Amino acid sequence: MSATTRRLTTAQALVRFLSAQYTERDGVRRRLIAGTWGIFGHGNVAGVGQALVEYADVMPYHQGRNEQSMVHAAVGHARQLNRLSAQAVTTSIGPGATNLVTGAALATINRLPVLLLPGDYFASRAADPLLQQLEHPVAADVSVNDTLRPVSRYFDRVTRPEALIPSALNAMRVLADPAETGAVTLALPQDVQAEAYDWPEEFFAERVWYVRRPAPDPAELAAAVAAVRAARRPLIVAGGGVHHSEAEEALKAFVDATGIPVASTQAGKGSLRHDHPADLGGIGHTGTAVSDDLARTADLVIGVGTRYTDFTTASGTLFQNPDVRFLNLNITGFDAHKLAARTLVCDARTGLEQLTGALAGHRVDASYAAGYRAGKERWEQVVEAAYRAGDESAAPTQTQVLGALDAVVGDEDVVINAAGSLPGDLHKLWRSRSARQYHLEYGYSCMGYEIPAALGVQQAAPGTPVWALVGDGTYLMMPTEIVTAVQEGLPVNIVLIQNHGYASIGGLSEETGGERFGTAYRYRAGDGGFTGAPLPVDLAANAASLGMDVLRAKTVRELRDALAEARASDRPTCVYVETDPAPTAPPAQAWWDVPVAEVASREAAVTARERYDSQVAGRRRHL
């Protein structure tokens, strides 16, 4: 072998290459691929598995229990580090690979980087068909990994060792690009993984991927300044891009200079501290009354790093001012152009800084500021009532659970949730103390995300108190990474809320004429219905059996004490509480479109359709 090449297997070369990749933004350098999650089996054990042993000194390995969970953990890690560092996930072929699809969709929808390395069939077809191979009748080059194509921002099947070189470089380019990032898949045929090749030494040299902060086009900036100056009732909608860009201080400076209030999406909550006078809390279907009232009369909506999902726009019914216009500041033109907006295609922090400078001396009318601040004070009273109402010696409601947690956490704590009724309550009620505290995955709203994501956050921020808030439905979906938390000594906290069913979807079912069918955890009766008796399932005992310390709380007072004990622990700890199922959170302040049966014989569905028709009439197309 010459001095300029190194003979390695394809899998060894890939692991070595990944260990030498870095990102850099604002002079701060990080490992681009900080570690690899893996479950080994047919298709990766002898290739990538052997390579991870070979280079264990430079590539940390984390053992998972479920392939989907491993992706969630990697996504939690990437989000905590503002997309500047990612993790890889390796699986076998067959079910190991297809289990990646849900996690990949979540990552791409939320614009968060993760590298997927599933095994694949023999490129040489020496064994054909092999165990777990999908045989397609008209396309022999199709494998189950092709299910990852639509949910990946970059996909390649590496069928020759030398093909890895351009493919690996493209994979890193996409992962490190804030306008392109998401799930990246390199499907690795198992024979190619083990095949040796003489690799150029340059392939393994340290490589830095600079994360850009593009500035706005001068003409776009001038048009944006004119739009802001002309507005009388402007409103900022802060999305996840504020956090990804680390633009929180730039947003605060912009708001302090102009007096323009801020409402936040699920991903953007915490862009301002909750006690800033211009922070109005969440917006949209799960938003606050003050945010949604302001949105209905706003004449200019300034979207910063948001992609305007239907929850944010209340399915097109929220922004009702006949003269409303949109100004979108976003790193991607795709999102910036939504709602027929004026665009500022740029980095969030850079764009806000330049917009602030160009608007020097401009402020909203004092009466407008006084009005939204009064609305903020009224909503704070609603939050206090929801958190404190009830008897402290009784079983807590779900909002009292949030109130108890609010009393225990510090500014540095991270609270994680994704699905069920909790996201709505949190968006309306949670008081974010810092930029990273509120961690809601609501782009895909994936049940089962919370516990593995907590592991990823804990890895990214050692010493940070991390809370995974899960209901019984979510817990039953994916508790397996508790074992990994115990194995790796990650002191995550789980708040496990038992309400005996799918509370959120049960409420939606009732609202849309479904009469809560199939949403309760109850004994089945002989007629196909369900009795009133809950199932004798002990989820706390299950968490304990997986290695967690478990604290059971029956009252609000006991809950507060248990949460404080969990926060002080250096062990993975579960706080289990059975809640009063009566809804106590404020009702939705804006609509959400879930189509209802147009014809039905049951009264509940007929009535629901009448309500639906009255609401859908308010939808607008912003052109």
Coordinates of C-alpha atoms in Angstrom, one line a residue:
M1 CA 0.0 0.0 0.0
S2 CA 1.4 3.4 -0.9
A3 CA 1.9 6.2 1.6
T4 CA -1.1 8.1 0.2
T5 CA -3.7 5.3 0.7
R6 CA -5.0 3.3 3.6
R7 CA -6.5 -0.2 3.1
L8 CA -9.7 -0.5 5.2
T9 CA -13.2 -2.0 4.8
T10 CA -15.9 0.3 3.6
A11 CA -17.5 0.3 7.1
Q12 CA -14.1 1.1 8.8
A13 CA -13.5 3.9 6.3
L14 CA -16.9 5.4 7.0
V15 CA -16.5 5.3 10.8
R16 CA -13.0 6.8 10.5
F17 CA -14.3 9.5 8.1
L18 CA -17.2 10.4 10.4
S19 CA -14.9 10.8 13.4
A20 CA -13.0 13.6 11.6
Q21 CA -16.0 15.8 10.7
Y22 CA -16.7 19.1 12.5
T23 CA -19.1 22.0 12.3
E24 CA -18.1 25.6 13.1
R25 CA -20.3 28.6 13.6
D26 CA -19.3 31.9 15.2
G27 CA -15.9 30.4 15.9
V28 CA -17.2 27.5 18.0
R29 CA -16.3 24.0 16.7
R30 CA -18.2 20.8 17.5
R31 CA -18.1 17.2 16.4
L32 CA -20.6 16.8 13.5
I33 CA -21.2 13.1 14.3
A34 CA -20.8 13.0 18.1
G35 CA -21.6 9.3 18.5
T36 CA -23.4 6.3 17.0
W37 CA -26.5 4.5 18.2
G38 CA -26.8 0.9 17.2
I39 CA -28.7 -2.4 17.4
F40 CA -26.8 -5.1 15.7
G41 CA -28.1 -8.0 13.6
H42 CA -28.0 -9.5 10.1
G43 CA -26.7 -6.7 7.8
N44 CA -24.6 -4.6 10.1
V45 CA -23.0 -6.7 12.8
A46 CA -20.0 -7.8 10.8
G47 CA -19.6 -4.5 8.9
V48 CA -20.4 -1.3 10.9
G49 CA -20.4 -3.3 14.1
Q50 CA -16.8 -4.5 13.6
A51 CA -15.8 -1.0 12.5
L52 CA -17.1 0.6 15.7
V53 CA -15.0 -1.9 17.7
E54 CA -12.0 -1.1 15.5
Y55 CA -12.4 2.7 16.2
A56 CA -14.0 2.7 19.6
D57 CA -11.4 5.3 20.7
V58 CA -12.7 7.9 18.3
M59 CA -16.4 7.0 17.8
P60 CA -18.6 6.7 21.0
Y61 CA -21.2 3.9 20.8
H62 CA -24.6 3.9 22.4
Q63 CA -26.6 0.7 22.7
G64 CA -30.3 1.1 21.9
R65 CA -33.3 -1.1 22.4
N66 CA -35.6 0.1 19.6
E67 CA -34.5 1.5 16.3
Q68 CA -37.1 4.2 16.2
S69 CA -36.1 5.3 19.7
M70 CA -32.5 5.5 18.7
V71 CA -33.5 8.1 16.0
H72 CA -35.5 10.0 18.6
A73 CA -32.5 10.1 21.0
A74 CA -30.3 11.4 18.2
V75 CA -32.9 14.1 17.3
G76 CA -33.1 15.2 20.9
H77 CA -29.3 15.5 21.0
A78 CA -29.3 17.6 17.7
R79 CA -32.0 19.9 18.9
Q80 CA -30.4 20.6 22.2
L81 CA -27.2 21.6 20.4
N82 CA -29.0 23.8 17.9
R83 CA -28.4 21.5 14.9
L84 CA -24.6 22.0 15.2
S85 CA -24.0 18.3 16.2
A86 CA -25.7 15.1 15.2
Q87 CA -25.5 11.4 15.9
A88 CA -25.6 8.4 13.6
V89 CA -27.9 5.3 13.9
T90 CA -27.0 1.9 12.5
T91 CA -29.4 -1.0 12.1
S92 CA -29.7 -4.4 10.5
I93 CA -31.6 -5.0 7.3
G94 CA -35.3 -5.8 7.2
P95 CA -37.3 -4.8 10.3
G96 CA -34.3 -3.0 11.8
A97 CA -34.2 -0.7 8.8
T98 CA -37.9 -0.1 8.4
N99 CA -38.2 0.8 12.1
L100 CA -36.2 3.9 11.2
V101 CA -38.9 5.4 9.0
T102 CA -41.0 7.1 11.8
G103 CA -37.9 8.6 13.3
A104 CA -36.6 9.8 10.0
A105 CA -39.9 11.5 9.2
L106 CA -39.8 13.2 12.6
A107 CA -36.3 14.5 12.0
T108 CA -37.0 15.8 8.5
I109 CA -40.3 17.4 9.3
N110 CA -38.6 19.2 12.2
R111 CA -35.6 20.2 10.1
L112 CA -33.2 18.3 12.5
P113 CA -30.1 16.4 11.4
V114 CA -29.6 12.6 12.0
L115 CA -27.5 10.2 10.0
L116 CA -29.1 6.8 9.3
L117 CA -26.9 3.8 8.4
P118 CA -29.2 0.8 7.7
G119 CA -27.8 -2.5 6.3
D120 CA -29.0 -3.6 2.9
Y121 CA -29.0 -6.6 0.6
F122 CA -25.9 -8.0 -1.1
A123 CA -24.8 -5.6 -3.8
S124 CA -23.1 -8.6 -5.6
R125 CA -26.3 -10.6 -5.4
A126 CA -24.1 -13.5 -4.3
A127 CA -26.9 -14.5 -1.9
D128 CA -30.3 -13.7 -3.5
P129 CA -32.8 -13.6 -2.0
L130 CA -31.2 -13.4 1.4
L131 CA -32.9 -13.4 4.8
Q132 CA -35.3 -10.4 5.2
Q133 CA -34.8 -9.2 1.5
L134 CA -37.8 -7.7 -0.2
E135 CA -38.1 -9.2 -3.7
H136 CA -39.7 -6.6 -6.0
P137 CA -41.2 -8.2 -9.2
V138 CA -40.1 -5.5 -11.6
A139 CA -37.3 -3.6 -9.8
A140 CA -34.5 -5.7 -8.5
D141 CA -32.6 -2.8 -7.1
V142 CA -35.5 -1.9 -4.7
S143 CA -35.1 -2.8 -1.0
V144 CA -37.1 -2.0 2.1
N145 CA -34.7 0.9 2.6
D146 CA -36.4 2.7 -0.2
T147 CA -39.1 3.5 2.3
L148 CA -36.6 6.0 3.7
R149 CA -36.3 8.0 0.4
P150 CA -39.3 10.3 0.9
V151 CA -38.4 11.0 4.5
S152 CA -34.7 11.7 3.9
R153 CA -33.1 14.9 2.8
Y154 CA -30.4 12.9 1.1
F155 CA -30.4 9.2 0.3
D156 CA -27.9 6.9 -1.4
R157 CA -27.3 3.2 -1.6
V158 CA -23.5 2.7 -1.5
T159 CA -23.0 -0.3 -3.9
R160 CA -19.2 0.1 -4.4
P161 CA -16.6 1.0 -1.8
E162 CA -15.3 4.0 -3.8
A163 CA -18.9 5.3 -4.1
L164 CA -18.7 6.1 -0.4
I165 CA -16.4 9.1 -1.0
P166 CA -18.8 11.4 -2.8
S167 CA -21.8 10.0 -0.9
A168 CA -20.3 10.6 2.5
L169 CA -19.3 14.1 1.6
N170 CA -22.8 14.9 0.3
A171 CA -24.3 13.5 3.5
M172 CA -22.2 15.8 5.6
R173 CA -23.0 18.8 3.4
V174 CA -26.7 18.2 4.0
L175 CA -26.5 17.5 7.7
A176 CA -24.5 20.7 8.3
D177 CA -26.6 23.0 6.1
P178 CA -29.4 24.8 8.1
A179 CA -31.4 25.2 4.9
E180 CA -31.2 21.6 3.9
T181 CA -30.9 19.5 7.0
G182 CA -33.0 16.6 8.1
A183 CA -32.6 12.8 8.0
V184 CA -29.8 11.6 5.8
T185 CA -29.6 7.9 4.8
L186 CA -26.7 5.9 3.6
A187 CA -27.9 2.4 2.9
L188 CA -25.0 0.0 3.2
P189 CA -25.1 -3.4 1.4
Q190 CA -23.7 -5.9 3.9
D191 CA -21.1 -7.3 1.5
V192 CA -19.9 -3.8 0.6
Q193 CA -19.5 -2.9 4.3
A194 CA -16.9 -5.7 4.7
E195 CA -15.1 -5.2 1.3
A196 CA -11.6 -3.7 1.5
Y197 CA -10.4 -0.7 -0.6
D198 CA -7.3 1.5 -0.8
W199 CA -8.7 4.8 0.4
P200 CA -6.9 8.1 -0.2
E201 CA -5.6 9.5 3.0
E202 CA -7.2 12.9 2.3
F203 CA -10.6 11.2 2.9
F204 CA -9.7 10.9 6.6
A205 CA -8.3 14.4 7.1
E206 CA -10.1 16.6 9.6
R207 CA -12.8 18.5 7.7
V208 CA -14.8 21.5 9.0
W209 CA -18.2 22.3 7.7
Y210 CA -18.9 26.0 8.3
V211 CA -22.5 26.8 9.2
R212 CA -23.5 29.9 7.3
R213 CA -25.3 33.0 8.6
P214 CA -26.5 34.4 5.3
A215 CA -27.5 38.1 5.3
P216 CA -30.7 39.3 3.7
D217 CA -30.8 40.8 0.3
P218 CA -30.6 44.6 0.5
A219 CA -33.8 45.0 -1.6
E220 CA -35.7 42.5 0.5
L221 CA -34.5 44.3 3.6
A222 CA -35.6 47.7 2.4
A223 CA -39.1 46.3 1.5
A224 CA -39.3 44.6 5.0
V225 CA -38.4 47.9 6.7
A226 CA -41.1 49.7 4.8
A227 CA -43.7 47.1 5.7
V228 CA -42.8 47.3 9.4
R229 CA -42.9 51.1 9.4
A230 CA -46.3 51.1 7.8
A231 CA -47.9 48.6 10.2
R232 CA -50.0 49.7 13.1
R233 CA -50.7 46.3 14.7
P234 CA -47.6 44.2 13.9
L235 CA -47.1 40.8 15.6
I236 CA -44.1 38.5 15.5
V237 CA -44.6 34.7 15.3
A238 CA -41.4 33.1 16.6
G239 CA -40.7 29.6 15.4
G240 CA -38.0 27.0 15.9
G241 CA -35.6 28.8 13.6
V242 CA -35.1 31.4 16.4
H243 CA -33.6 28.7 18.6
H244 CA -31.7 26.9 15.8
S245 CA -30.0 30.2 14.9
E246 CA -29.3 31.1 18.6
A247 CA -31.2 34.4 17.8
E248 CA -32.9 34.8 21.1
E249 CA -30.9 37.9 22.1
A250 CA -31.3 39.4 18.7
L251 CA -35.0 38.9 18.9
K252 CA -35.1 40.5 22.4
A253 CA -33.1 43.5 21.1
F254 CA -35.5 43.9 18.1
V255 CA -38.6 43.7 20.4
D256 CA -37.1 46.1 23.0
A257 CA -36.3 48.6 20.2
T258 CA -39.7 48.4 18.4
G259 CA -42.2 47.2 21.0
I260 CA -43.6 44.6 18.6
P261 CA -45.0 41.7 20.6
V262 CA -44.1 38.1 20.2
A263 CA -46.3 35.0 20.0
S264 CA -44.6 31.6 19.6
T265 CA -45.2 28.3 17.9
Q266 CA -44.5 25.0 19.8
A267 CA -41.0 25.0 18.4
G268 CA -40.4 28.7 19.1
K269 CA -41.7 28.9 22.7
G270 CA -39.0 30.3 24.9
S271 CA -37.6 32.6 22.2
L272 CA -38.3 35.3 24.9
R273 CA -38.5 34.6 28.6
H274 CA -42.1 34.3 29.8
D275 CA -41.8 37.4 32.0
H276 CA -40.7 39.7 29.1
P277 CA -43.5 42.3 28.8
A278 CA -43.8 41.6 25.0
D279 CA -43.9 37.7 25.3
L280 CA -47.6 36.7 24.8
G281 CA -47.0 32.9 24.9
G282 CA -48.2 30.4 22.4
I283 CA -50.2 31.1 19.2
G284 CA -52.9 29.2 17.3
H285 CA -55.2 26.4 18.3
T286 CA -53.2 25.7 21.5
G287 CA -52.3 29.4 22.0
T288 CA -53.1 32.0 24.6
A289 CA -56.1 34.3 24.4
V290 CA -54.0 37.4 24.2
S291 CA -51.9 35.9 21.3
D292 CA -54.9 34.8 19.3
D293 CA -56.9 38.0 19.9
L294 CA -53.9 40.0 18.6
A295 CA -53.4 37.7 15.7
R296 CA -57.1 38.2 14.5
T297 CA -56.5 42.0 14.3
A298 CA -52.8 42.1 13.2
D299 CA -52.1 44.0 10.0
L300 CA -48.6 42.6 9.7
V301 CA -47.5 39.2 10.8
I302 CA -43.7 38.8 11.0
G303 CA -42.8 35.1 10.9
V304 CA -39.3 34.4 12.2
G305 CA -38.1 30.8 11.6
T306 CA -41.6 29.3 11.4
R307 CA -43.2 27.0 8.8
Y308 CA -46.8 28.0 9.7
T309 CA -48.4 24.6 10.4
D310 CA -52.2 24.3 10.7
F311 CA -51.9 24.5 14.5
T312 CA -50.2 27.9 14.2
T313 CA -52.7 29.4 11.6
A314 CA -55.7 27.7 13.2
S315 CA -56.2 25.9 9.9
G316 CA -56.3 29.2 8.0
T317 CA -58.9 30.9 10.3
L318 CA -56.7 32.9 12.7
F319 CA -55.4 36.0 10.8
Q320 CA -58.7 37.7 10.0
N321 CA -57.8 41.4 9.5
P322 CA -58.9 42.1 5.8
D323 CA -55.6 44.0 5.3
V324 CA -53.2 41.5 6.9
R325 CA -49.9 40.9 5.2
F326 CA -47.0 38.7 6.1
L327 CA -43.3 39.2 6.3
N328 CA -41.3 36.0 6.7
L329 CA -37.7 35.8 7.8
N330 CA -36.4 32.3 7.2
I331 CA -33.3 30.5 6.2
T332 CA -35.2 28.6 3.5
G333 CA -37.0 30.2 0.6
F334 CA -39.5 27.4 0.8
D335 CA -40.8 28.5 4.2
A336 CA -40.2 32.2 3.6
H337 CA -42.7 32.3 0.7
K338 CA -45.6 30.8 2.6
L339 CA -48.8 32.8 3.0
A340 CA -47.8 35.0 0.0
A341 CA -45.4 36.9 2.2
R342 CA -42.7 39.4 1.7
T343 CA -39.5 37.5 2.2
L344 CA -36.2 37.9 4.1
V345 CA -34.3 34.7 3.1
C346 CA -31.5 34.8 5.6
D347 CA -30.2 33.5 9.0
A348 CA -32.6 34.5 11.8
R349 CA -30.0 36.2 14.0
T350 CA -28.4 38.1 11.1
G351 CA -31.7 39.2 9.7
L352 CA -33.1 40.4 13.0
E353 CA -29.9 42.4 13.7
Q354 CA -30.0 44.1 10.4
L355 CA -33.8 44.7 10.7
T356 CA -33.2 46.3 14.1
G357 CA -30.5 48.6 12.8
A358 CA -32.6 49.7 9.8
L359 CA -35.6 50.5 11.9
A360 CA -33.7 52.7 14.4
G361 CA -36.2 55.0 16.2
H362 CA -39.3 53.1 15.1
R363 CA -41.7 52.0 17.8
V364 CA -45.3 50.8 17.9
D365 CA -48.0 53.1 19.3
A366 CA -48.0 53.3 23.1
S367 CA -51.7 52.4 23.2
Y368 CA -51.1 49.2 21.2
A369 CA -48.3 48.2 23.7
A370 CA -50.5 49.0 26.7
G371 CA -53.3 46.8 25.2
Y372 CA -51.2 43.7 24.7
R373 CA -49.5 44.0 28.1
A374 CA -52.9 44.2 29.7
G375 CA -54.0 41.1 27.8
K376 CA -50.8 39.3 29.0
E377 CA -51.6 40.2 32.6
R378 CA -55.1 38.8 32.2
W379 CA -53.7 35.5 30.8
E380 CA -51.2 35.2 33.6
Q381 CA -54.2 35.1 36.0
V382 CA -55.7 32.3 34.0
V383 CA -52.4 30.4 34.3
E384 CA -52.3 30.9 38.1
A385 CA -55.9 29.7 38.4
A386 CA -55.1 26.5 36.4
Y387 CA -52.0 25.7 38.3
R388 CA -53.3 26.4 41.9
A389 CA -56.9 25.4 41.7
G390 CA -58.1 22.5 43.8
D391 CA -57.3 20.7 47.0
E392 CA -53.6 19.9 47.6
S393 CA -54.6 16.8 49.5
A394 CA -56.5 15.4 46.5
A395 CA -55.4 13.7 43.3
P396 CA -54.0 16.4 41.0
T397 CA -55.4 17.4 37.7
Q398 CA -53.0 17.5 34.7
T399 CA -52.7 21.3 34.9
Q400 CA -51.8 20.9 38.6
V401 CA -49.1 18.5 37.6
L402 CA -47.6 21.3 35.4
G403 CA -48.0 23.8 38.3
A404 CA -46.1 21.5 40.6
L405 CA -43.4 21.0 38.1
D406 CA -43.3 24.8 37.5
A407 CA -42.6 25.3 41.2
V408 CA -39.7 22.8 41.2
V409 CA -37.7 23.5 38.0
G410 CA -34.9 26.0 37.6
D411 CA -33.9 28.0 34.6
E412 CA -31.6 25.3 33.3
D413 CA -34.1 22.5 33.3
V414 CA -35.4 21.0 30.0
V415 CA -39.0 19.8 29.7
I416 CA -39.7 17.4 26.9
N417 CA -43.1 16.4 25.4
A418 CA -44.5 15.4 22.0
A419 CA -48.1 14.1 21.9
G420 CA -51.4 13.8 23.7
S421 CA -53.2 16.5 25.6
L422 CA -50.0 17.8 27.3
P423 CA -48.7 19.8 24.3
G424 CA -51.8 21.9 24.3
D425 CA -51.7 22.5 28.1
L426 CA -48.0 23.3 27.9
H427 CA -48.2 25.7 25.0
K428 CA -50.9 27.7 26.7
L429 CA -49.6 27.5 30.3
W430 CA -45.9 26.8 30.6
R431 CA -43.7 29.7 31.6
S432 CA -40.4 29.2 29.8
R433 CA -37.4 30.5 31.8
S434 CA -34.7 30.0 29.2
A435 CA -34.2 29.3 25.5
R436 CA -33.7 25.6 25.8
Q437 CA -36.2 24.8 28.5
Y438 CA -39.3 24.1 26.4
H439 CA -38.6 21.1 24.2
L440 CA -41.8 20.1 22.3
E441 CA -41.7 17.9 19.3
Y442 CA -44.9 19.0 17.6
G443 CA -43.9 18.8 13.9
Y444 CA -44.7 15.1 13.9
S445 CA -46.2 14.9 17.3
C446 CA -44.8 11.4 17.7
M447 CA -46.0 9.3 20.7
G448 CA -42.9 7.7 22.2
Y449 CA -40.5 10.5 21.4
E450 CA -40.2 11.8 25.0
I451 CA -38.1 9.2 26.8
P452 CA -35.5 8.5 24.2
A453 CA -35.2 12.3 23.4
A454 CA -34.5 12.9 27.0
L455 CA -31.5 10.6 26.7
G456 CA -30.2 12.6 23.7
V457 CA -30.7 15.9 25.5
Q458 CA -28.9 14.5 28.6
Q459 CA -26.0 13.4 26.5
A460 CA -25.8 16.8 24.8
A461 CA -26.0 18.7 28.1
P462 CA -24.6 16.6 31.0
G463 CA -25.6 17.8 34.4
T464 CA -28.8 19.4 33.1
P465 CA -32.1 18.3 34.8
V466 CA -34.2 16.7 32.0
W467 CA -37.9 15.9 32.3
A468 CA -39.8 13.6 30.0
L469 CA -43.5 14.2 30.5
V470 CA -45.5 11.2 29.3
G471 CA -49.1 9.9 29.6
D472 CA -49.9 6.3 29.9
G473 CA -50.6 6.0 26.2
T474 CA -47.2 7.4 25.2
Y475 CA -45.4 5.3 27.8
L476 CA -46.9 2.1 26.5
M477 CA -45.6 3.0 23.0
M478 CA -41.9 3.1 23.8
P479 CA -40.5 2.7 27.4
T480 CA -37.6 0.5 26.3
E481 CA -34.9 3.2 26.4
I482 CA -35.3 3.4 30.2
V483 CA -32.9 0.4 30.1
T484 CA -30.4 2.5 28.1
A485 CA -30.7 5.4 30.6
V486 CA -29.9 3.0 33.4
Q487 CA -27.0 1.3 31.4
E488 CA -25.4 4.6 30.5
G489 CA -26.0 6.4 33.8
L490 CA -28.2 9.1 32.4
P491 CA -30.2 10.6 35.3
V492 CA -33.3 11.5 33.2
N493 CA -36.6 12.2 35.0
I494 CA -39.9 10.8 33.8
V495 CA -43.2 12.3 34.9
L496 CA -45.6 9.4 34.2
I497 CA -49.3 10.6 34.2
Q498 CA -51.8 7.8 34.4
N499 CA -55.3 8.8 33.1
H500 CA -56.4 5.4 31.8
G501 CA -56.6 6.1 28.1
Y502 CA -55.8 8.4 25.2
A503 CA -57.1 11.6 26.8
S504 CA -56.3 13.9 24.0
I505 CA -57.7 11.9 21.1
G506 CA -60.7 10.9 23.3
G507 CA -61.6 14.6 23.6
L508 CA -61.1 15.1 19.9
S509 CA -63.3 12.1 19.2
E510 CA -66.0 13.5 21.3
E511 CA -65.8 16.9 19.7
T512 CA -66.0 15.4 16.2
G513 CA -68.8 12.9 16.7
G514 CA -66.7 9.8 17.5
E515 CA -68.1 9.5 21.0
R516 CA -64.6 8.6 22.5
F517 CA -64.8 5.2 20.7
G518 CA -61.6 3.1 21.2
T519 CA -59.8 5.7 23.4
A520 CA -60.2 4.3 26.9
Y521 CA -58.1 1.6 28.6
R522 CA -61.1 -0.4 30.0
Y523 CA -62.3 -4.0 30.2
R524 CA -64.1 -5.1 27.1
A525 CA -67.8 -6.0 27.6
G526 CA -69.6 -8.8 25.8
D527 CA -71.5 -6.4 23.6
G528 CA -68.2 -4.9 22.2
G529 CA -68.4 -1.9 24.4
F530 CA -66.3 -1.2 27.5
T531 CA -67.1 -1.4 31.2
G532 CA -66.2 1.4 33.6
A533 CA -63.4 -0.5 35.3
P534 CA -59.8 0.5 34.3
L535 CA -57.4 -2.2 33.5
P536 CA -55.2 -3.4 36.4
V537 CA -52.0 -2.1 34.8
D538 CA -49.2 -0.9 37.0
L539 CA -46.9 1.3 34.9
A540 CA -44.9 2.4 37.9
A541 CA -44.0 -1.2 38.6
N542 CA -43.0 -1.6 34.9
A543 CA -40.6 1.4 35.1
A544 CA -39.1 -0.1 38.3
S545 CA -38.6 -3.4 36.6
L546 CA -36.6 -1.7 33.8
G547 CA -34.2 -0.2 36.4
M548 CA -35.6 3.2 37.3
D549 CA -36.1 4.6 40.8
V550 CA -39.9 5.2 41.1
L551 CA -41.7 7.7 43.3
R552 CA -45.4 7.4 43.6
A553 CA -47.5 10.5 44.4
K554 CA -51.2 10.5 45.2
T555 CA -51.8 14.2 46.0
V556 CA -50.6 17.6 44.8
R557 CA -48.4 17.9 47.9
E558 CA -46.9 14.5 47.5
L559 CA -46.3 15.2 43.8
R560 CA -44.4 18.4 44.6
D561 CA -42.2 16.6 47.1
A562 CA -41.5 13.7 44.7
L563 CA -40.6 16.1 41.8
A564 CA -38.1 17.8 44.1
E565 CA -36.6 14.5 45.2
A566 CA -36.3 13.4 41.5
R567 CA -34.6 16.6 40.5
A568 CA -32.0 16.1 43.3
S569 CA -31.3 12.5 42.3
D570 CA -28.3 11.3 40.3
R571 CA -30.2 8.2 39.1
P572 CA -32.9 7.8 36.4
T573 CA -36.1 8.5 38.3
C574 CA -39.8 8.1 37.5
V575 CA -42.5 10.2 39.3
Y576 CA -45.8 8.3 38.9
V577 CA -49.1 10.1 39.4
E578 CA -52.7 9.2 38.7
T579 CA -54.6 12.3 37.8
D580 CA -58.1 13.5 38.0
P581 CA -59.2 13.2 34.4
A582 CA -61.5 16.2 34.5
P583 CA -60.2 18.8 32.1
T584 CA -59.0 21.9 33.8
A585 CA -56.9 23.7 31.2
P586 CA -58.4 26.7 29.5
P587 CA -60.3 25.7 26.3
A588 CA -58.8 26.2 22.8
Q589 CA -58.7 29.8 21.8
A590 CA -58.8 29.1 18.1
W591 CA -60.1 26.4 15.8
W592 CA -58.4 23.3 14.3
D593 CA -59.7 21.6 11.2
V594 CA -60.5 17.9 11.7
P595 CA -63.1 17.0 9.0
V596 CA -66.3 15.6 10.4
A597 CA -68.6 13.0 8.7
E598 CA -70.7 14.9 6.2
V599 CA -73.6 12.4 6.7
A600 CA -74.4 10.2 9.7
S601 CA -77.3 8.7 11.6
R602 CA -75.9 9.3 15.2
E603 CA -76.8 12.6 16.8
A604 CA -73.3 13.2 18.1
A605 CA -71.9 13.2 14.6
V606 CA -74.7 15.3 13.1
T607 CA -74.2 18.0 15.8
A608 CA -70.5 17.9 15.3
R609 CA -70.9 18.4 11.6
E610 CA -73.1 21.5 12.2
R611 CA -70.3 23.0 14.4
Y612 CA -67.7 22.1 11.8
D613 CA -69.6 23.9 8.9
S614 CA -69.9 27.0 11.0
Q615 CA -66.1 27.1 11.7
V616 CA -64.8 26.1 8.3
A617 CA -66.6 29.1 6.8
G618 CA -64.0 31.3 8.4
R619 CA -61.1 29.9 6.5
R620 CA -59.0 32.3 4.4
R621 CA -56.6 31.9 1.6
H622 CA -53.8 34.4 2.1
L623 CA -52.8 35.5 -1.4

